[in-house]
């Protein structure tokens, strides 16, 4: 189960991994927390922009269906309303009723329900920073983290189905500084113009911390599926833009993987890993004495405090 904030996030974060596992017979469910109603048109070649949030949501539902088909995965809408990305100084208040303002247990309840019915062994989502400071990405982390830890507890969310404990929780790390630098330097060495220079400089100047990578999934054979899913999100993705600036043969040579951080495990683990299902088999039950947790609990509490503030 891959939990994402908006339609298109599933195609830019862990997409080739989900396509690979789906092709190998794994039942993969993408969960989309919001409808993307307040997303901007990011593709300058998109010529018929929706005029209302409701029209935008309808367009993005169609885009999401096409992207899911390209990846070979199932997809479920959690049903919350996009919070938008606040801009300005000071930042404006978030819109009433948006995903980021929903009380945590109310926002997590439908995901707990889904976890208990779908019964995933592995969940993926964002780290406590959200990957970038979009309020929906931070809230997506909080909701997925809560659902992972609560779904197996029979005393919590009692009206939300029979308890089920997923075995492993991972955070996506698709835009690490290490990846950006590796691809940037390879493009320069090949005499190509790289789009990553300013981004690398900006992140270095802001001293964005690099989180630990525990797991690398080889998935270059599924880059075409990832690219098809990206293009399906026509309101968001420019087919001649940033995501397609790196020649795919060069990318496959220097960075054929997608990266993850193992945040919690109920099965014995040995890192580094090359498989999200390492230690997991369908017949496994959670192993109490194998519990492994990082500092994600403390990070999540800090993220919750920041969002609530």
mmCIF file of C-alpha atoms in Angstrom:
data_model
loop_
_atom_site.group_PDB
_atom_site.id
_atom_site.type_symbol
_atom_site.label_atom_id
_atom_site.label_comp_id
_atom_site.label_asym_id
_atom_site.label_seq_id
_atom_site.Cartn_x
_atom_site.Cartn_y
_atom_site.Cartn_z
ATOM 1 C CA UNK A 1 0.000 0.000 0.000
ATOM 2 C CA UNK A 2 1.493 3.314 -1.169
ATOM 3 C CA UNK A 3 -0.085 6.329 0.573
ATOM 4 C CA UNK A 4 0.170 9.664 -1.258
ATOM 5 C CA UNK A 5 -1.167 13.170 -0.819
ATOM 6 C CA UNK A 6 -2.368 14.092 -4.329
ATOM 7 C CA UNK A 7 -2.965 12.508 -7.714
ATOM 8 C CA UNK A 8 0.427 12.571 -9.539
ATOM 9 C CA UNK A 9 2.491 11.970 -6.362
ATOM 10 C CA UNK A 10 2.245 8.217 -6.953
ATOM 11 C CA UNK A 11 3.871 8.743 -10.370
ATOM 12 C CA UNK A 12 6.835 10.816 -9.159
ATOM 13 C CA UNK A 13 7.583 8.941 -5.925
ATOM 14 C CA UNK A 14 8.177 5.208 -5.959
ATOM 15 C CA UNK A 15 6.330 4.715 -9.238
ATOM 16 C CA UNK A 16 8.775 2.321 -10.884
ATOM 17 C CA UNK A 17 8.892 0.276 -7.680
ATOM 18 C CA UNK A 18 5.115 -0.119 -7.580
ATOM 19 C CA UNK A 19 5.077 -0.979 -11.292
ATOM 20 C CA UNK A 20 7.760 -3.619 -10.757
ATOM 21 C CA UNK A 21 5.992 -5.281 -7.844
ATOM 22 C CA UNK A 22 2.640 -5.189 -9.646
ATOM 23 C CA UNK A 23 4.228 -6.825 -12.697
ATOM 24 C CA UNK A 24 5.685 -9.511 -10.431
ATOM 25 C CA UNK A 25 2.242 -10.380 -9.087
ATOM 26 C CA UNK A 26 2.048 -8.277 -5.925
ATOM 27 C CA UNK A 27 -1.353 -6.733 -5.224
ATOM 28 C CA UNK A 28 -0.446 -3.028 -5.065
ATOM 29 C CA UNK A 29 -2.899 -0.388 -3.856
ATOM 30 C CA UNK A 30 -2.186 3.330 -4.252
ATOM 31 C CA UNK A 31 -4.091 5.473 -1.756
ATOM 32 C CA UNK A 32 -4.651 9.118 -2.698
ATOM 33 C CA UNK A 33 -5.584 11.275 0.280
ATOM 34 C CA UNK A 34 -7.011 14.283 -1.583
ATOM 35 C CA UNK A 35 -8.564 15.051 -4.940
ATOM 36 C CA UNK A 36 -5.942 17.612 -5.911
ATOM 37 C CA UNK A 37 -8.663 20.248 -6.272
ATOM 38 C CA UNK A 38 -6.369 23.177 -5.485
ATOM 39 C CA UNK A 39 -3.444 22.068 -7.605
ATOM 40 C CA UNK A 40 -2.056 24.588 -10.050
ATOM 41 C CA UNK A 41 -1.711 23.874 -13.760
ATOM 42 C CA UNK A 42 2.008 23.092 -13.940
ATOM 43 C CA UNK A 43 2.141 22.012 -17.587
ATOM 44 C CA UNK A 44 2.434 25.122 -19.797
ATOM 45 C CA UNK A 45 1.217 23.039 -22.753
ATOM 46 C CA UNK A 46 -2.098 22.260 -21.088
ATOM 47 C CA UNK A 47 -4.564 24.365 -23.061
ATOM 48 C CA UNK A 48 -7.944 23.890 -21.368
ATOM 49 C CA UNK A 49 -7.555 24.574 -17.643
ATOM 50 C CA UNK A 50 -10.497 23.726 -15.367
ATOM 51 C CA UNK A 51 -12.234 26.825 -14.040
ATOM 52 C CA UNK A 52 -13.395 25.494 -10.669
ATOM 53 C CA UNK A 53 -11.981 23.175 -7.984
ATOM 54 C CA UNK A 54 -14.756 20.695 -8.789
ATOM 55 C CA UNK A 55 -13.766 20.635 -12.468
ATOM 56 C CA UNK A 56 -10.109 20.256 -11.496
ATOM 57 C CA UNK A 57 -10.959 17.304 -9.266
ATOM 58 C CA UNK A 58 -12.877 15.618 -12.107
ATOM 59 C CA UNK A 59 -9.968 16.075 -14.517
ATOM 60 C CA UNK A 60 -7.491 14.748 -12.013
ATOM 61 C CA UNK A 61 -9.637 11.688 -11.326
ATOM 62 C CA UNK A 62 -9.409 10.812 -15.013
ATOM 63 C CA UNK A 63 -5.666 11.451 -14.990
ATOM 64 C CA UNK A 64 -5.269 9.248 -11.925
ATOM 65 C CA UNK A 65 -7.153 6.379 -13.567
ATOM 66 C CA UNK A 66 -4.833 6.541 -16.578
ATOM 67 C CA UNK A 67 -1.736 6.669 -14.358
ATOM 68 C CA UNK A 68 -2.880 3.684 -12.296
ATOM 69 C CA UNK A 69 -3.448 1.716 -15.491
ATOM 70 C CA UNK A 70 0.059 2.607 -16.705
ATOM 71 C CA UNK A 71 1.563 1.365 -13.435
ATOM 72 C CA UNK A 72 -0.648 -1.718 -13.268
ATOM 73 C CA UNK A 73 -1.859 -0.892 -9.751
ATOM 74 C CA UNK A 74 -5.183 -0.440 -7.991
ATOM 75 C CA UNK A 75 -6.078 2.973 -6.597
ATOM 76 C CA UNK A 76 -8.367 4.291 -3.854
ATOM 77 C CA UNK A 77 -9.444 7.859 -3.012
ATOM 78 C CA UNK A 78 -9.444 8.620 0.700
ATOM 79 C CA UNK A 79 -11.835 11.509 0.020
ATOM 80 C CA UNK A 80 -10.256 14.580 1.616
ATOM 81 C CA UNK A 81 -10.006 18.070 0.109
ATOM 82 C CA UNK A 82 -6.697 19.451 -1.131
ATOM 83 C CA UNK A 83 -5.252 22.082 1.217
ATOM 84 C CA UNK A 84 -3.344 23.973 -1.471
ATOM 85 C CA UNK A 85 0.198 25.234 -1.047
ATOM 86 C CA UNK A 86 0.197 28.451 1.032
ATOM 87 C CA UNK A 87 2.349 31.217 -0.410
ATOM 88 C CA UNK A 88 3.341 34.622 0.912
ATOM 89 C CA UNK A 89 4.921 36.179 3.968
ATOM 90 C CA UNK A 90 3.234 35.716 6.320
ATOM 91 C CA UNK A 91 1.607 32.573 5.012
ATOM 92 C CA UNK A 92 -2.188 32.765 4.716
ATOM 93 C CA UNK A 93 -4.373 30.439 6.796
ATOM 94 C CA UNK A 94 -5.292 27.087 5.313
ATOM 95 C CA UNK A 95 -8.774 26.781 3.785
ATOM 96 C CA UNK A 96 -11.528 25.631 6.110
ATOM 97 C CA UNK A 97 -12.256 21.932 5.834
ATOM 98 C CA UNK A 98 -9.054 21.036 4.022
ATOM 99 C CA UNK A 99 -7.129 17.808 4.630
ATOM 100 C CA UNK A 100 -4.358 19.383 6.713
ATOM 101 C CA UNK A 101 -6.882 20.772 9.226
ATOM 102 C CA UNK A 102 -8.824 17.546 9.794
ATOM 103 C CA UNK A 103 -8.228 16.130 13.307
ATOM 104 C CA UNK A 104 -5.729 13.301 13.062
ATOM 105 C CA UNK A 105 -7.998 10.472 14.221
ATOM 106 C CA UNK A 106 -10.766 11.601 11.856
ATOM 107 C CA UNK A 107 -8.308 11.722 8.966
ATOM 108 C CA UNK A 108 -6.704 8.376 9.834
ATOM 109 C CA UNK A 109 -9.941 6.456 10.413
ATOM 110 C CA UNK A 110 -10.745 5.752 6.733
ATOM 111 C CA UNK A 111 -7.148 4.691 6.132
ATOM 112 C CA UNK A 112 -7.240 2.359 9.146
ATOM 113 C CA UNK A 113 -10.419 0.910 7.659
ATOM 114 C CA UNK A 114 -8.660 0.431 4.318
ATOM 115 C CA UNK A 115 -5.574 -1.124 5.895
ATOM 116 C CA UNK A 116 -7.753 -3.606 7.760
ATOM 117 C CA UNK A 117 -9.676 -4.562 4.625
ATOM 118 C CA UNK A 118 -6.789 -4.595 2.112
ATOM 119 C CA UNK A 119 -4.361 -6.168 4.646
ATOM 120 C CA UNK A 120 -1.028 -4.956 3.267
ATOM 121 C CA UNK A 121 2.242 -6.410 4.470
ATOM 122 C CA UNK A 122 4.170 -3.279 3.459
ATOM 123 C CA UNK A 123 3.210 0.401 3.501
ATOM 124 C CA UNK A 124 5.074 3.332 1.954
ATOM 125 C CA UNK A 125 4.563 7.066 2.458
ATOM 126 C CA UNK A 126 6.559 10.267 3.100
ATOM 127 C CA UNK A 127 8.947 11.074 5.923
ATOM 128 C CA UNK A 128 7.831 13.483 8.690
ATOM 129 C CA UNK A 129 8.875 16.533 6.630
ATOM 130 C CA UNK A 130 6.539 15.441 3.840
ATOM 131 C CA UNK A 131 9.509 15.494 1.475
ATOM 132 C CA UNK A 132 8.797 19.206 1.076
ATOM 133 C CA UNK A 133 6.710 21.534 3.224
ATOM 134 C CA UNK A 134 3.317 21.089 1.591
ATOM 135 C CA UNK A 135 0.733 20.783 4.378
ATOM 136 C CA UNK A 136 -0.937 17.827 2.642
ATOM 137 C CA UNK A 137 2.359 15.938 2.403
ATOM 138 C CA UNK A 138 3.039 16.442 6.094
ATOM 139 C CA UNK A 139 -0.520 15.391 6.910
ATOM 140 C CA UNK A 140 -0.183 12.368 4.625
ATOM 141 C CA UNK A 141 2.819 11.251 6.674
ATOM 142 C CA UNK A 142 0.927 11.712 9.929
ATOM 143 C CA UNK A 143 -2.124 9.806 8.693
ATOM 144 C CA UNK A 144 -0.125 6.899 7.224
ATOM 145 C CA UNK A 145 2.072 6.694 10.319
ATOM 146 C CA UNK A 146 -0.997 6.642 12.556
ATOM 147 C CA UNK A 147 -2.746 3.994 10.462
ATOM 148 C CA UNK A 148 0.329 1.753 10.336
ATOM 149 C CA UNK A 149 0.676 1.770 14.116
ATOM 150 C CA UNK A 150 -3.035 1.705 14.990
ATOM 151 C CA UNK A 151 -4.529 -0.764 12.508
ATOM 152 C CA UNK A 152 -3.267 -3.783 14.438
ATOM 153 C CA UNK A 153 -4.515 -2.572 17.816
ATOM 154 C CA UNK A 154 -7.955 -4.006 18.639
ATOM 155 C CA UNK A 155 -8.515 -1.248 21.206
ATOM 156 C CA UNK A 156 -8.229 1.533 18.626
ATOM 157 C CA UNK A 157 -10.669 2.462 15.836
ATOM 158 C CA UNK A 158 -13.001 -0.300 17.051
ATOM 159 C CA UNK A 159 -15.655 0.445 14.417
ATOM 160 C CA UNK A 160 -13.162 0.184 11.552
ATOM 161 C CA UNK A 161 -12.906 -3.523 10.854
ATOM 162 C CA UNK A 162 -10.888 -6.432 12.176
ATOM 163 C CA UNK A 163 -7.346 -5.519 13.296
ATOM 164 C CA UNK A 164 -4.505 -6.060 10.854
ATOM 165 C CA UNK A 165 -0.874 -5.138 11.494
ATOM 166 C CA UNK A 166 1.221 -4.285 8.432
ATOM 167 C CA UNK A 167 4.730 -5.618 8.838
ATOM 168 C CA UNK A 168 6.938 -2.848 7.417
ATOM 169 C CA UNK A 169 6.681 0.923 6.944
ATOM 170 C CA UNK A 170 8.915 2.797 4.503
ATOM 171 C CA UNK A 171 9.468 6.434 3.568
ATOM 172 C CA UNK A 172 10.047 7.409 -0.070
ATOM 173 C CA UNK A 173 13.366 9.115 -0.843
ATOM 174 C CA UNK A 174 13.110 9.822 -4.562
ATOM 175 C CA UNK A 175 14.686 13.292 -4.534
ATOM 176 C CA UNK A 176 17.731 12.786 -2.327
ATOM 177 C CA UNK A 177 20.659 15.139 -2.784
ATOM 178 C CA UNK A 178 22.858 12.121 -3.511
ATOM 179 C CA UNK A 179 20.643 11.115 -6.424
ATOM 180 C CA UNK A 180 20.457 14.648 -7.790
ATOM 181 C CA UNK A 181 24.218 15.087 -7.633
ATOM 182 C CA UNK A 182 24.900 11.702 -9.220
ATOM 183 C CA UNK A 183 22.618 12.350 -12.179
ATOM 184 C CA UNK A 184 23.774 15.985 -12.468
ATOM 185 C CA UNK A 185 27.441 15.001 -12.646
ATOM 186 C CA UNK A 186 26.723 12.209 -15.122
ATOM 187 C CA UNK A 187 24.882 14.601 -17.417
ATOM 188 C CA UNK A 188 27.697 17.130 -17.251
ATOM 189 C CA UNK A 189 30.261 14.396 -17.973
ATOM 190 C CA UNK A 190 28.218 13.423 -21.029
ATOM 191 C CA UNK A 191 28.244 17.040 -22.245
ATOM 192 C CA UNK A 192 24.545 17.526 -21.512
ATOM 193 C CA UNK A 193 22.836 20.453 -19.842
ATOM 194 C CA UNK A 194 21.583 19.434 -16.414
ATOM 195 C CA UNK A 195 18.440 20.907 -14.829
ATOM 196 C CA UNK A 196 19.590 20.002 -11.327
ATOM 197 C CA UNK A 197 22.332 22.551 -10.615
ATOM 198 C CA UNK A 198 20.157 25.263 -9.090
ATOM 199 C CA UNK A 199 18.169 22.716 -7.105
ATOM 200 C CA UNK A 200 21.352 21.202 -5.646
ATOM 201 C CA UNK A 201 22.713 24.633 -4.734
ATOM 202 C CA UNK A 202 19.427 25.692 -3.165
ATOM 203 C CA UNK A 203 19.173 22.561 -1.023
ATOM 204 C CA UNK A 204 22.806 22.829 0.024
ATOM 205 C CA UNK A 205 22.372 26.478 1.020
ATOM 206 C CA UNK A 206 19.264 25.653 3.039
ATOM 207 C CA UNK A 207 21.174 22.780 4.680
ATOM 208 C CA UNK A 208 18.304 20.357 4.101
ATOM 209 C CA UNK A 209 19.238 17.237 6.095
ATOM 210 C CA UNK A 210 19.613 13.984 4.204
ATOM 211 C CA UNK A 211 17.661 11.168 5.803
ATOM 212 C CA UNK A 212 19.117 7.647 5.980
ATOM 213 C CA UNK A 213 18.577 5.291 3.057
ATOM 214 C CA UNK A 214 18.157 1.656 4.046
ATOM 215 C CA UNK A 215 16.660 0.152 0.909
ATOM 216 C CA UNK A 216 17.337 0.476 -2.811
ATOM 217 C CA UNK A 217 14.985 -1.175 -5.298
ATOM 218 C CA UNK A 218 16.356 -1.895 -8.779
ATOM 219 C CA UNK A 219 13.537 -0.857 -11.087
ATOM 220 C CA UNK A 220 15.022 0.635 -14.268
ATOM 221 C CA UNK A 221 13.049 -1.846 -16.356
ATOM 222 C CA UNK A 222 9.910 -0.079 -15.177
ATOM 223 C CA UNK A 223 11.006 3.488 -15.953
ATOM 224 C CA UNK A 224 8.800 3.427 -19.092
ATOM 225 C CA UNK A 225 5.751 2.613 -16.944
ATOM 226 C CA UNK A 226 6.690 5.407 -14.549
ATOM 227 C CA UNK A 227 7.050 7.840 -17.456
ATOM 228 C CA UNK A 228 3.695 6.834 -18.911
ATOM 229 C CA UNK A 229 2.082 7.426 -15.519
ATOM 230 C CA UNK A 230 3.710 10.836 -15.250
ATOM 231 C CA UNK A 231 2.506 11.883 -18.703
ATOM 232 C CA UNK A 232 -1.013 10.786 -17.767
ATOM 233 C CA UNK A 233 -1.106 13.695 -15.295
ATOM 234 C CA UNK A 234 -1.344 16.268 -18.077
ATOM 235 C CA UNK A 235 -2.375 19.155 -15.826
ATOM 236 C CA UNK A 236 0.756 18.680 -13.726
ATOM 237 C CA UNK A 237 3.532 17.215 -15.873
ATOM 238 C CA UNK A 238 5.192 18.869 -18.868
ATOM 239 C CA UNK A 239 6.294 16.022 -21.186
ATOM 240 C CA UNK A 240 9.237 18.187 -22.232
ATOM 241 C CA UNK A 241 10.011 19.405 -18.737
ATOM 242 C CA UNK A 242 12.041 18.593 -15.651
ATOM 243 C CA UNK A 243 11.051 14.973 -15.171
ATOM 244 C CA UNK A 244 12.165 14.051 -18.677
ATOM 245 C CA UNK A 245 15.408 16.038 -18.872
ATOM 246 C CA UNK A 246 17.655 13.052 -18.140
ATOM 247 C CA UNK A 247 18.197 10.572 -20.997
ATOM 248 C CA UNK A 248 16.710 7.313 -19.834
ATOM 249 C CA UNK A 249 19.686 5.195 -20.859
ATOM 250 C CA UNK A 250 21.957 7.443 -18.786
ATOM 251 C CA UNK A 251 19.554 7.347 -15.833
ATOM 252 C CA UNK A 252 19.370 3.557 -15.995
ATOM 253 C CA UNK A 253 23.160 3.368 -16.016
ATOM 254 C CA UNK A 254 23.940 5.707 -13.111
ATOM 255 C CA UNK A 255 20.752 5.537 -10.981
ATOM 256 C CA UNK A 256 18.654 2.437 -11.749
ATOM 257 C CA UNK A 257 17.026 2.374 -8.302
ATOM 258 C CA UNK A 258 14.421 4.009 -6.117
ATOM 259 C CA UNK A 259 15.374 4.631 -2.499
ATOM 260 C CA UNK A 260 13.523 4.116 0.762
ATOM 261 C CA UNK A 261 14.010 4.524 4.491
ATOM 262 C CA UNK A 262 12.776 1.669 6.649
ATOM 263 C CA UNK A 263 10.877 3.446 9.418
ATOM 264 C CA UNK A 264 9.342 0.504 11.275
ATOM 265 C CA UNK A 265 9.346 -3.274 11.027
ATOM 266 C CA UNK A 266 7.608 -6.138 12.784
ATOM 267 C CA UNK A 267 9.871 -8.726 11.143
ATOM 268 C CA UNK A 268 13.612 -9.218 11.529
ATOM 269 C CA UNK A 269 15.545 -6.969 9.146
ATOM 270 C CA UNK A 270 19.080 -6.645 7.898
ATOM 271 C CA UNK A 271 20.030 -3.465 6.093
ATOM 272 C CA UNK A 272 20.859 -2.474 3.460
ATOM 273 C CA UNK A 273 17.969 -4.122 1.651
ATOM 274 C CA UNK A 274 17.116 -4.571 -2.015
ATOM 275 C CA UNK A 275 13.515 -5.699 -1.505
ATOM 276 C CA UNK A 276 10.650 -4.028 0.378
ATOM 277 C CA UNK A 277 9.413 -7.515 1.241
ATOM 278 C CA UNK A 278 12.677 -8.721 2.772
ATOM 279 C CA UNK A 279 11.671 -10.791 5.796
ATOM 280 C CA UNK A 280 8.008 -10.783 4.767
ATOM 281 C CA UNK A 281 6.001 -13.744 3.490
ATOM 282 C CA UNK A 282 2.209 -13.907 3.095
ATOM 283 C CA UNK A 283 1.956 -16.511 5.845
ATOM 284 C CA UNK A 284 3.965 -14.425 8.335
ATOM 285 C CA UNK A 285 2.385 -13.083 11.475
ATOM 286 C CA UNK A 286 3.828 -9.987 13.181
ATOM 287 C CA UNK A 287 6.727 -10.963 15.416
ATOM 288 C CA UNK A 288 6.566 -9.005 18.654
ATOM 289 C CA UNK A 289 10.231 -9.372 19.572
ATOM 290 C CA UNK A 290 11.343 -8.315 16.094
ATOM 291 C CA UNK A 291 9.868 -4.814 16.324
ATOM 292 C CA UNK A 292 12.183 -2.196 14.939
ATOM 293 C CA UNK A 293 11.431 1.495 14.999
ATOM 294 C CA UNK A 294 13.557 4.480 14.097
ATOM 295 C CA UNK A 295 13.238 7.944 15.570
ATOM 296 C CA UNK A 296 10.160 8.382 13.376
ATOM 297 C CA UNK A 297 7.904 8.514 16.435
ATOM 298 C CA UNK A 298 9.683 11.584 17.776
ATOM 299 C CA UNK A 299 9.827 13.136 14.318
ATOM 300 C CA UNK A 300 6.120 12.525 13.801
ATOM 301 C CA UNK A 301 5.303 14.183 17.111
ATOM 302 C CA UNK A 302 7.344 17.202 16.090
ATOM 303 C CA UNK A 303 5.644 17.311 12.693
ATOM 304 C CA UNK A 304 2.234 17.093 14.364
ATOM 305 C CA UNK A 305 3.095 19.997 16.624
ATOM 306 C CA UNK A 306 4.227 22.093 13.687
ATOM 307 C CA UNK A 307 1.091 21.393 11.660
ATOM 308 C CA UNK A 308 -1.284 21.971 14.570
ATOM 309 C CA UNK A 309 0.453 25.239 15.323
#
